[in-house]
Amino acid sequence: MAKLPGNEQLTDLRGNALFSLRDISFLDAVEKKRIYSRLIPDRLYHVLGIRPGTFGEAEGNAKIEFIAPRGLGLMRIEARINSADKERVFFLELADTQYRQMELSFCIINDLSAPRYNVDKDESGEDNCFASTGRNIPEEIRAMEAGLFPNQTHRGLRMFREVFTLLELFVDGLGMEMIVAEPLTYDNALRYEKYGFDYITGKRLMQDINDGFKPGGMLYARLDNSTPFRRQEMAATALGRSWSIHDGIMDEPWDDVKIYKMIGRSAGVNTFPERDRLEK
């Protein structure tokens, strides 16, 4: 049952309680849209030029798609300003876990009016799978200098807080008590901390990274100007640290960091406590 103040158990149109994405997957398409539209902030409708309450039906060129295969505990929302575009202004992917938790697999919110940086492609133009199969150094330098974090192709719309608030209500409405995720980058992990997440695995790594970037630390010593991503001043910011980690400054790759958030509670974790002072 829902626990957040003012929230209610999610039900289908017949009043049957829903407890998972798999339960929702058996509903018809219109009802799926009605339920999953709860995850879309009003501001995104405004960006798309679509009226709230239309369940994402296409208006003009904009389109919101709800993908939820029957019998599977996963769903995806994709929103495009122009339905013919490959670029998505909004992408959200969720999945049930075997422990009745909600996995936040991906959430991407792009400002498509902003310049694009081709960090998602190698120098031959092929998709590089989050830089795992090749990097585009010139584009990464451009993105970093523009204030973007690793893997960002556009600046964001600063909408994640609105999305996450709706996600907590949605997950609570299914009677689940936990959201889990795997941050792809150091800055992602720090961002999730601010939303109340704690670590399943990786907290010691995050603490070691913070110690390593302090003067006298191993990572600080490696900020030797050998690449544009390894300047000494980068130790003081989440942006700089994240790019230097992306550049391979650690002995081991960024991997196996898993986090969780209990619905309605903040863990109060902060593995970069100096950040607010250093980034002023």
PDB file of C-alpha atoms in Angstrom:
ATOM      1  CA  MET A   1       0.000   0.000   0.000  1.00  0.00           C
ATOM      2  CA  ALA A   2       1.059   3.589  -0.620  1.00  0.00           C
ATOM      3  CA  LYS A   3       2.811   5.274   2.309  1.00  0.00           C
ATOM      4  CA  LEU A   4       3.625   8.806   1.144  1.00  0.00           C
ATOM      5  CA  PRO A   5       1.215  11.449   2.526  1.00  0.00           C
ATOM      6  CA  GLY A   6      -1.705  12.051   0.170  1.00  0.00           C
ATOM      7  CA  ASN A   7      -0.683   9.253  -2.188  1.00  0.00           C
ATOM      8  CA  GLU A   8      -2.915   6.337  -3.170  1.00  0.00           C
ATOM      9  CA  GLN A   9      -2.510   2.776  -4.359  1.00  0.00           C
ATOM     10  CA  LEU A  10      -2.385   2.566  -8.152  1.00  0.00           C
ATOM     11  CA  THR A  11      -5.319   0.697  -9.680  1.00  0.00           C
ATOM     12  CA  ASP A  12      -6.643  -0.123 -13.110  1.00  0.00           C
ATOM     13  CA  LEU A  13      -9.994   1.257 -14.319  1.00  0.00           C
ATOM     14  CA  ARG A  14     -11.839  -1.642 -12.660  1.00  0.00           C
ATOM     15  CA  GLY A  15     -10.307  -0.829  -9.291  1.00  0.00           C
ATOM     16  CA  ASN A  16      -7.846  -3.731  -9.219  1.00  0.00           C
ATOM     17  CA  ALA A  17      -4.620  -2.882  -7.372  1.00  0.00           C
ATOM     18  CA  LEU A  18      -1.412  -2.782  -9.424  1.00  0.00           C
ATOM     19  CA  PHE A  19       1.860  -3.834  -7.804  1.00  0.00           C
ATOM     20  CA  SER A  20       4.427  -3.894 -10.618  1.00  0.00           C
ATOM     21  CA  LEU A  21       5.252  -2.823 -14.165  1.00  0.00           C
ATOM     22  CA  ARG A  22       4.426  -6.361 -15.214  1.00  0.00           C
ATOM     23  CA  ASP A  23       0.885  -5.938 -13.820  1.00  0.00           C
ATOM     24  CA  ILE A  24       0.517  -2.751 -15.870  1.00  0.00           C
ATOM     25  CA  SER A  25       1.855  -4.483 -19.004  1.00  0.00           C
ATOM     26  CA  PHE A  26      -1.305  -6.603 -19.303  1.00  0.00           C
ATOM     27  CA  LEU A  27      -3.561  -3.541 -19.575  1.00  0.00           C
ATOM     28  CA  ASP A  28      -4.642  -2.124 -22.896  1.00  0.00           C
ATOM     29  CA  ALA A  29      -2.600   0.620 -24.562  1.00  0.00           C
ATOM     30  CA  VAL A  30      -4.888   3.493 -23.554  1.00  0.00           C
ATOM     31  CA  GLU A  31      -4.827   2.488 -19.901  1.00  0.00           C
ATOM     32  CA  LYS A  32      -1.042   2.077 -19.941  1.00  0.00           C
ATOM     33  CA  LYS A  33      -0.741   5.631 -21.270  1.00  0.00           C
ATOM     34  CA  ARG A  34      -3.081   6.911 -18.581  1.00  0.00           C
ATOM     35  CA  ILE A  35      -0.947   5.340 -15.852  1.00  0.00           C
ATOM     36  CA  TYR A  36       2.484   6.126 -17.263  1.00  0.00           C
ATOM     37  CA  SER A  37       1.554   9.737 -17.986  1.00  0.00           C
ATOM     38  CA  ARG A  38       1.881  10.220 -14.224  1.00  0.00           C
ATOM     39  CA  LEU A  39       5.636  10.192 -14.790  1.00  0.00           C
ATOM     40  CA  ILE A  40       5.669  13.167 -17.158  1.00  0.00           C
ATOM     41  CA  PRO A  41       6.113  16.648 -15.617  1.00  0.00           C
ATOM     42  CA  ASP A  42       3.842  19.421 -16.824  1.00  0.00           C
ATOM     43  CA  ARG A  43       6.912  21.373 -17.926  1.00  0.00           C
ATOM     44  CA  LEU A  44       7.830  18.651 -20.395  1.00  0.00           C
ATOM     45  CA  TYR A  45       4.380  18.920 -21.988  1.00  0.00           C
ATOM     46  CA  HIS A  46       5.051  22.652 -22.347  1.00  0.00           C
ATOM     47  CA  VAL A  47       8.425  21.992 -24.026  1.00  0.00           C
ATOM     48  CA  LEU A  48       6.743  19.582 -26.434  1.00  0.00           C
ATOM     49  CA  GLY A  49       3.727  21.783 -27.062  1.00  0.00           C
ATOM     50  CA  ILE A  50       1.372  18.998 -25.973  1.00  0.00           C
ATOM     51  CA  ARG A  51      -1.576  19.629 -23.651  1.00  0.00           C
ATOM     52  CA  PRO A  52      -1.305  17.909 -20.236  1.00  0.00           C
ATOM     53  CA  GLY A  53      -3.936  15.243 -19.763  1.00  0.00           C
ATOM     54  CA  THR A  54      -3.809  14.022 -23.352  1.00  0.00           C
ATOM     55  CA  PHE A  55      -1.717  11.002 -22.280  1.00  0.00           C
ATOM     56  CA  GLY A  56       0.986  12.017 -24.727  1.00  0.00           C
ATOM     57  CA  GLU A  57      -1.044  11.812 -27.907  1.00  0.00           C
ATOM     58  CA  ALA A  58       0.804  13.448 -30.783  1.00  0.00           C
ATOM     59  CA  GLU A  59       0.006  17.105 -31.344  1.00  0.00           C
ATOM     60  CA  GLY A  60       1.673  18.786 -34.297  1.00  0.00           C
ATOM     61  CA  ASN A  61       5.082  17.210 -34.776  1.00  0.00           C
ATOM     62  CA  ALA A  62       5.759  16.323 -31.133  1.00  0.00           C
ATOM     63  CA  LYS A  63       5.187  12.822 -29.847  1.00  0.00           C
ATOM     64  CA  ILE A  64       5.434  10.840 -26.605  1.00  0.00           C
ATOM     65  CA  GLU A  65       5.733   7.068 -26.930  1.00  0.00           C
ATOM     66  CA  PHE A  66       4.989   4.583 -24.148  1.00  0.00           C
ATOM     67  CA  ILE A  67       6.694   1.222 -24.666  1.00  0.00           C
ATOM     68  CA  ALA A  68       5.581  -1.536 -22.295  1.00  0.00           C
ATOM     69  CA  PRO A  69       5.632  -5.052 -23.816  1.00  0.00           C
ATOM     70  CA  ARG A  70       2.896  -7.356 -22.582  1.00  0.00           C
ATOM     71  CA  GLY A  71       4.059  -9.765 -19.890  1.00  0.00           C
ATOM     72  CA  LEU A  72       7.370  -7.977 -19.208  1.00  0.00           C
ATOM     73  CA  GLY A  73       8.255  -5.954 -16.138  1.00  0.00           C
ATOM     74  CA  LEU A  74       9.786  -3.026 -17.953  1.00  0.00           C
ATOM     75  CA  MET A  75       8.701   0.200 -19.585  1.00  0.00           C
ATOM     76  CA  ARG A  76      10.161   3.062 -21.566  1.00  0.00           C
ATOM     77  CA  ILE A  77       8.961   6.583 -22.316  1.00  0.00           C
ATOM     78  CA  GLU A  78      10.446   8.431 -25.284  1.00  0.00           C
ATOM     79  CA  ALA A  79       9.523  12.007 -26.160  1.00  0.00           C
ATOM     80  CA  ARG A  80      10.513  13.839 -29.337  1.00  0.00           C
ATOM     81  CA  ILE A  81       9.848  17.421 -30.349  1.00  0.00           C
ATOM     82  CA  ASN A  82       9.572  16.143 -33.905  1.00  0.00           C
ATOM     83  CA  SER A  83       8.358  12.565 -34.297  1.00  0.00           C
ATOM     84  CA  ALA A  84      10.761  12.071 -37.214  1.00  0.00           C
ATOM     85  CA  ASP A  85      13.809  13.009 -35.129  1.00  0.00           C
ATOM     86  CA  LYS A  86      16.272  10.477 -33.770  1.00  0.00           C
ATOM     87  CA  GLU A  87      17.098  12.837 -30.890  1.00  0.00           C
ATOM     88  CA  ARG A  88      14.887  12.516 -27.813  1.00  0.00           C
ATOM     89  CA  VAL A  89      14.163  15.362 -25.453  1.00  0.00           C
ATOM     90  CA  PHE A  90      13.121  12.864 -22.768  1.00  0.00           C
ATOM     91  CA  PHE A  91      13.959   9.201 -22.217  1.00  0.00           C
ATOM     92  CA  LEU A  92      12.963   7.204 -19.151  1.00  0.00           C
ATOM     93  CA  GLU A  93      13.432   3.470 -18.656  1.00  0.00           C
ATOM     94  CA  LEU A  94      12.241   1.538 -15.609  1.00  0.00           C
ATOM     95  CA  ALA A  95      12.245  -2.158 -14.717  1.00  0.00           C
ATOM     96  CA  ASP A  96      10.887  -4.397 -11.980  1.00  0.00           C
ATOM     97  CA  THR A  97      13.481  -6.290  -9.951  1.00  0.00           C
ATOM     98  CA  GLN A  98      13.015  -9.768  -8.552  1.00  0.00           C
ATOM     99  CA  TYR A  99      12.914  -8.259  -5.051  1.00  0.00           C
ATOM    100  CA  ARG A 100       9.895  -5.983  -5.689  1.00  0.00           C
ATOM    101  CA  GLN A 101      12.020  -2.888  -6.143  1.00  0.00           C
ATOM    102  CA  MET A 102      11.960  -0.387  -9.000  1.00  0.00           C
ATOM    103  CA  GLU A 103      15.089  -0.092 -11.100  1.00  0.00           C
ATOM    104  CA  LEU A 104      15.707   3.358 -12.558  1.00  0.00           C
ATOM    105  CA  SER A 105      17.664   2.185 -15.590  1.00  0.00           C
ATOM    106  CA  PHE A 106      17.997   5.439 -17.536  1.00  0.00           C
ATOM    107  CA  CYS A 107      16.746   8.997 -17.399  1.00  0.00           C
ATOM    108  CA  ILE A 108      17.923  11.443 -20.063  1.00  0.00           C
ATOM    109  CA  ILE A 109      16.476  14.944 -20.405  1.00  0.00           C
ATOM    110  CA  ASN A 110      18.002  17.047 -23.196  1.00  0.00           C
ATOM    111  CA  ASP A 111      17.669  20.690 -24.151  1.00  0.00           C
ATOM    112  CA  LEU A 112      17.591  20.175 -27.897  1.00  0.00           C
ATOM    113  CA  SER A 113      17.724  23.931 -28.497  1.00  0.00           C
ATOM    114  CA  ALA A 114      21.282  23.884 -27.124  1.00  0.00           C
ATOM    115  CA  PRO A 115      24.420  22.954 -29.110  1.00  0.00           C
ATOM    116  CA  ARG A 116      25.105  19.244 -29.634  1.00  0.00           C
ATOM    117  CA  TYR A 117      28.398  17.613 -28.713  1.00  0.00           C
ATOM    118  CA  ASN A 118      29.097  14.298 -30.433  1.00  0.00           C
ATOM    119  CA  VAL A 119      30.631  12.597 -27.415  1.00  0.00           C
ATOM    120  CA  ASP A 120      28.394   9.583 -28.070  1.00  0.00           C
ATOM    121  CA  LYS A 121      30.220   8.805 -31.328  1.00  0.00           C
ATOM    122  CA  ASP A 122      33.792   7.863 -32.040  1.00  0.00           C
ATOM    123  CA  GLU A 123      35.833   9.948 -34.451  1.00  0.00           C
ATOM    124  CA  SER A 124      34.538   7.915 -37.399  1.00  0.00           C
ATOM    125  CA  GLY A 125      30.937   8.747 -36.433  1.00  0.00           C
ATOM    126  CA  GLU A 126      29.969   5.342 -35.009  1.00  0.00           C
ATOM    127  CA  ASP A 127      28.081   4.978 -31.725  1.00  0.00           C
ATOM    128  CA  ASN A 128      30.656   4.427 -28.982  1.00  0.00           C
ATOM    129  CA  CYS A 129      28.342   2.928 -26.322  1.00  0.00           C
ATOM    130  CA  PHE A 130      29.016   5.551 -23.633  1.00  0.00           C
ATOM    131  CA  ALA A 131      32.684   5.822 -24.729  1.00  0.00           C
ATOM    132  CA  SER A 132      33.279   2.120 -24.032  1.00  0.00           C
ATOM    133  CA  THR A 133      34.275   1.383 -27.652  1.00  0.00           C
ATOM    134  CA  GLY A 134      36.091   4.606 -28.450  1.00  0.00           C
ATOM    135  CA  ARG A 135      36.267   8.275 -27.525  1.00  0.00           C
ATOM    136  CA  ASN A 136      35.860  11.486 -29.471  1.00  0.00           C
ATOM    137  CA  ILE A 137      38.438  13.639 -27.703  1.00  0.00           C
ATOM    138  CA  PRO A 138      37.846  16.899 -29.624  1.00  0.00           C
ATOM    139  CA  GLU A 139      34.099  16.714 -28.893  1.00  0.00           C
ATOM    140  CA  GLU A 140      34.735  15.786 -25.261  1.00  0.00           C
ATOM    141  CA  ILE A 141      36.955  18.844 -24.836  1.00  0.00           C
ATOM    142  CA  ARG A 142      34.252  21.064 -26.359  1.00  0.00           C
ATOM    143  CA  ALA A 143      31.610  19.545 -24.088  1.00  0.00           C
ATOM    144  CA  MET A 144      33.759  19.892 -20.973  1.00  0.00           C
ATOM    145  CA  GLU A 145      34.571  23.523 -21.754  1.00  0.00           C
ATOM    146  CA  ALA A 146      30.832  24.179 -22.163  1.00  0.00           C
ATOM    147  CA  GLY A 147      30.185  22.804 -18.668  1.00  0.00           C
ATOM    148  CA  LEU A 148      28.731  19.436 -19.676  1.00  0.00           C
ATOM    149  CA  PHE A 149      29.521  16.222 -17.827  1.00  0.00           C
ATOM    150  CA  PRO A 150      30.827  13.009 -19.445  1.00  0.00           C
ATOM    151  CA  ASN A 151      28.371  11.362 -21.873  1.00  0.00           C
ATOM    152  CA  GLN A 152      26.173  14.494 -22.122  1.00  0.00           C
ATOM    153  CA  THR A 153      25.408  15.369 -25.749  1.00  0.00           C
ATOM    154  CA  HIS A 154      23.346  18.448 -24.798  1.00  0.00           C
ATOM    155  CA  ARG A 155      22.891  20.487 -21.694  1.00  0.00           C
ATOM    156  CA  GLY A 156      19.886  19.370 -19.665  1.00  0.00           C
ATOM    157  CA  LEU A 157      16.552  21.028 -18.982  1.00  0.00           C
ATOM    158  CA  ARG A 158      17.071  20.913 -15.186  1.00  0.00           C
ATOM    159  CA  MET A 159      13.944  18.811 -14.880  1.00  0.00           C
ATOM    160  CA  PHE A 160      15.170  15.720 -13.050  1.00  0.00           C
ATOM    161  CA  ARG A 161      13.908  16.877  -9.658  1.00  0.00           C
ATOM    162  CA  GLU A 162      10.372  17.127 -11.077  1.00  0.00           C
ATOM    163  CA  VAL A 163      10.678  13.699 -12.704  1.00  0.00           C
ATOM    164  CA  PHE A 164      12.071  12.084  -9.561  1.00  0.00           C
ATOM    165  CA  THR A 165       9.276  13.484  -7.400  1.00  0.00           C
ATOM    166  CA  LEU A 166       6.730  11.898  -9.750  1.00  0.00           C
ATOM    167  CA  LEU A 167       8.737   8.659  -9.833  1.00  0.00           C
ATOM    168  CA  GLU A 168       8.707   8.343  -6.036  1.00  0.00           C
ATOM    169  CA  LEU A 169       4.940   8.824  -5.989  1.00  0.00           C
ATOM    170  CA  PHE A 170       4.532   6.265  -8.783  1.00  0.00           C
ATOM    171  CA  VAL A 171       6.732   3.646  -7.090  1.00  0.00           C
ATOM    172  CA  ASP A 172       4.996   4.240  -3.759  1.00  0.00           C
ATOM    173  CA  GLY A 173       1.645   3.842  -5.533  1.00  0.00           C
ATOM    174  CA  LEU A 174       2.715   0.339  -6.564  1.00  0.00           C
ATOM    175  CA  GLY A 175       3.425  -0.505  -2.919  1.00  0.00           C
ATOM    176  CA  MET A 176       7.186  -0.722  -3.491  1.00  0.00           C
ATOM    177  CA  GLU A 177       9.583   0.679  -0.906  1.00  0.00           C
ATOM    178  CA  MET A 178      12.847   1.058  -2.813  1.00  0.00           C
ATOM    179  CA  ILE A 179      14.312   2.503  -6.013  1.00  0.00           C
ATOM    180  CA  VAL A 180      17.650   1.104  -7.213  1.00  0.00           C
ATOM    181  CA  ALA A 181      20.022   2.397  -9.881  1.00  0.00           C
ATOM    182  CA  GLU A 182      23.561   2.149 -11.259  1.00  0.00           C
ATOM    183  CA  PRO A 183      25.124   5.588 -11.854  1.00  0.00           C
ATOM    184  CA  LEU A 184      27.183   5.579 -15.047  1.00  0.00           C
ATOM    185  CA  THR A 185      29.593   8.292 -13.920  1.00  0.00           C
ATOM    186  CA  TYR A 186      31.028   9.858 -10.776  1.00  0.00           C
ATOM    187  CA  ASP A 187      28.904  12.997 -11.149  1.00  0.00           C
ATOM    188  CA  ASN A 188      25.768  10.842 -11.521  1.00  0.00           C
ATOM    189  CA  ALA A 189      26.528   9.201  -8.194  1.00  0.00           C
ATOM    190  CA  LEU A 190      26.982  12.591  -6.503  1.00  0.00           C
ATOM    191  CA  ARG A 191      23.736  13.819  -8.046  1.00  0.00           C
ATOM    192  CA  TYR A 192      21.830  10.806  -6.732  1.00  0.00           C
ATOM    193  CA  GLU A 193      23.246  11.423  -3.255  1.00  0.00           C
ATOM    194  CA  LYS A 194      21.476  14.790  -3.269  1.00  0.00           C
ATOM    195  CA  TYR A 195      18.186  12.945  -3.932  1.00  0.00           C
ATOM    196  CA  GLY A 196      18.622  10.774  -0.854  1.00  0.00           C
ATOM    197  CA  PHE A 197      20.318   7.679  -2.262  1.00  0.00           C
ATOM    198  CA  ASP A 198      22.734   5.457  -0.338  1.00  0.00           C
ATOM    199  CA  TYR A 199      25.114   2.835  -1.692  1.00  0.00           C
ATOM    200  CA  ILE A 200      24.655  -0.905  -2.059  1.00  0.00           C
ATOM    201  CA  THR A 201      28.195  -1.097  -3.416  1.00  0.00           C
ATOM    202  CA  GLY A 202      30.682   1.664  -4.135  1.00  0.00           C
ATOM    203  CA  LYS A 203      30.554   3.901  -1.052  1.00  0.00           C
ATOM    204  CA  ARG A 204      34.146   3.093  -0.107  1.00  0.00           C
ATOM    205  CA  LEU A 205      35.194   3.826  -3.700  1.00  0.00           C
ATOM    206  CA  MET A 206      33.449   7.213  -3.575  1.00  0.00           C
ATOM    207  CA  GLN A 207      35.130   8.040  -0.256  1.00  0.00           C
ATOM    208  CA  ASP A 208      38.521   6.937  -1.613  1.00  0.00           C
ATOM    209  CA  ILE A 209      38.014   9.146  -4.677  1.00  0.00           C
ATOM    210  CA  ASN A 210      37.309  12.133  -2.446  1.00  0.00           C
ATOM    211  CA  ASP A 211      40.432  11.453  -0.386  1.00  0.00           C
ATOM    212  CA  GLY A 212      42.454  10.874  -3.561  1.00  0.00           C
ATOM    213  CA  PHE A 213      41.586  14.293  -4.981  1.00  0.00           C
ATOM    214  CA  LYS A 214      42.654  16.149  -1.846  1.00  0.00           C
ATOM    215  CA  PRO A 215      46.101  17.816  -1.899  1.00  0.00           C
ATOM    216  CA  GLY A 216      48.634  15.078  -1.249  1.00  0.00           C
ATOM    217  CA  GLY A 217      46.276  12.372  -2.521  1.00  0.00           C
ATOM    218  CA  MET A 218      47.129   9.907  -5.286  1.00  0.00           C
ATOM    219  CA  LEU A 219      44.601  11.282  -7.774  1.00  0.00           C
ATOM    220  CA  TYR A 220      45.595  14.873  -7.040  1.00  0.00           C
ATOM    221  CA  ALA A 221      49.205  13.977  -7.891  1.00  0.00           C
ATOM    222  CA  ARG A 222      48.064  12.615 -11.253  1.00  0.00           C
ATOM    223  CA  LEU A 223      46.515  15.943 -12.246  1.00  0.00           C
ATOM    224  CA  ASP A 224      49.709  16.745 -14.128  1.00  0.00           C
ATOM    225  CA  ASN A 225      48.377  18.579 -17.217  1.00  0.00           C
ATOM    226  CA  SER A 226      49.227  15.558 -19.360  1.00  0.00           C
ATOM    227  CA  THR A 227      45.772  15.815 -20.966  1.00  0.00           C
ATOM    228  CA  PRO A 228      43.101  18.561 -21.018  1.00  0.00           C
ATOM    229  CA  PHE A 229      41.151  16.440 -18.508  1.00  0.00           C
ATOM    230  CA  ARG A 230      43.944  16.378 -15.913  1.00  0.00           C
ATOM    231  CA  ARG A 231      44.443  19.961 -14.813  1.00  0.00           C
ATOM    232  CA  GLN A 232      45.102  20.500 -11.118  1.00  0.00           C
ATOM    233  CA  GLU A 233      42.099  22.775 -10.569  1.00  0.00           C
ATOM    234  CA  MET A 234      39.802  19.910 -11.608  1.00  0.00           C
ATOM    235  CA  ALA A 235      40.188  18.341  -8.164  1.00  0.00           C
ATOM    236  CA  ALA A 236      37.912  21.000  -6.682  1.00  0.00           C
ATOM    237  CA  THR A 237      34.728  20.334  -8.701  1.00  0.00           C
ATOM    238  CA  ALA A 238      32.431  17.448  -9.493  1.00  0.00           C
ATOM    239  CA  LEU A 239      32.711  18.413 -13.164  1.00  0.00           C
ATOM    240  CA  GLY A 240      36.507  18.318 -13.165  1.00  0.00           C
ATOM    241  CA  ARG A 241      36.734  15.131 -11.141  1.00  0.00           C
ATOM    242  CA  SER A 242      34.222  13.361 -13.337  1.00  0.00           C
ATOM    243  CA  TRP A 243      36.091  14.231 -16.530  1.00  0.00           C
ATOM    244  CA  SER A 244      39.443  13.153 -15.107  1.00  0.00           C
ATOM    245  CA  ILE A 245      37.910   9.836 -14.009  1.00  0.00           C
ATOM    246  CA  HIS A 246      36.394   9.474 -17.485  1.00  0.00           C
ATOM    247  CA  ASP A 247      39.922  10.061 -18.814  1.00  0.00           C
ATOM    248  CA  GLY A 248      41.183   7.039 -16.863  1.00  0.00           C
ATOM    249  CA  ILE A 249      42.973   8.704 -13.971  1.00  0.00           C
ATOM    250  CA  MET A 250      42.079   5.871 -11.573  1.00  0.00           C
ATOM    251  CA  ASP A 251      43.841   2.515 -11.532  1.00  0.00           C
ATOM    252  CA  GLU A 252      40.555   0.679 -12.034  1.00  0.00           C
ATOM    253  CA  PRO A 253      37.627   1.542 -14.326  1.00  0.00           C
ATOM    254  CA  TRP A 254      34.486   3.179 -12.978  1.00  0.00           C
ATOM    255  CA  ASP A 255      32.339   0.118 -12.334  1.00  0.00           C
ATOM    256  CA  ASP A 256      30.066  -1.762  -9.917  1.00  0.00           C
ATOM    257  CA  VAL A 257      28.588   1.285  -8.193  1.00  0.00           C
ATOM    258  CA  LYS A 258      25.025   0.448  -7.148  1.00  0.00           C
ATOM    259  CA  ILE A 259      22.703   2.691  -5.174  1.00  0.00           C
ATOM    260  CA  TYR A 260      19.273   2.633  -3.536  1.00  0.00           C
ATOM    261  CA  LYS A 261      16.660   5.056  -2.233  1.00  0.00           C
ATOM    262  CA  MET A 262      14.028   4.188   0.345  1.00  0.00           C
ATOM    263  CA  ILE A 263      10.729   5.818  -0.591  1.00  0.00           C
ATOM    264  CA  GLY A 264      10.089   8.941   1.450  1.00  0.00           C
ATOM    265  CA  ARG A 265      13.473   8.898   3.172  1.00  0.00           C
ATOM    266  CA  SER A 266      16.807  10.576   2.543  1.00  0.00           C
ATOM    267  CA  ALA A 267      19.966   8.674   3.455  1.00  0.00           C
ATOM    268  CA  GLY A 268      21.874  11.920   3.968  1.00  0.00           C
ATOM    269  CA  VAL A 269      25.010  10.570   2.264  1.00  0.00           C
ATOM    270  CA  ASN A 270      27.601  13.072   1.017  1.00  0.00           C
ATOM    271  CA  THR A 271      30.893  11.612  -0.212  1.00  0.00           C
ATOM    272  CA  PHE A 272      32.147  15.024  -1.412  1.00  0.00           C
ATOM    273  CA  PRO A 273      31.399  17.190   1.648  1.00  0.00           C
ATOM    274  CA  GLU A 274      33.868  19.877   0.574  1.00  0.00           C
ATOM    275  CA  ARG A 275      32.015  20.382  -2.695  1.00  0.00           C
ATOM    276  CA  ASP A 276      29.790  23.330  -1.718  1.00  0.00           C
ATOM    277  CA  ARG A 277      32.736  25.279  -0.340  1.00  0.00           C
ATOM    278  CA  LEU A 278      35.122  24.442  -3.193  1.00  0.00           C
ATOM    279  CA  GLU A 279      32.638  25.138  -6.003  1.00  0.00           C
ATOM    280  CA  LYS A 280      31.573  28.615  -4.794  1.00  0.00           C
TER     281      LYS A 280
END
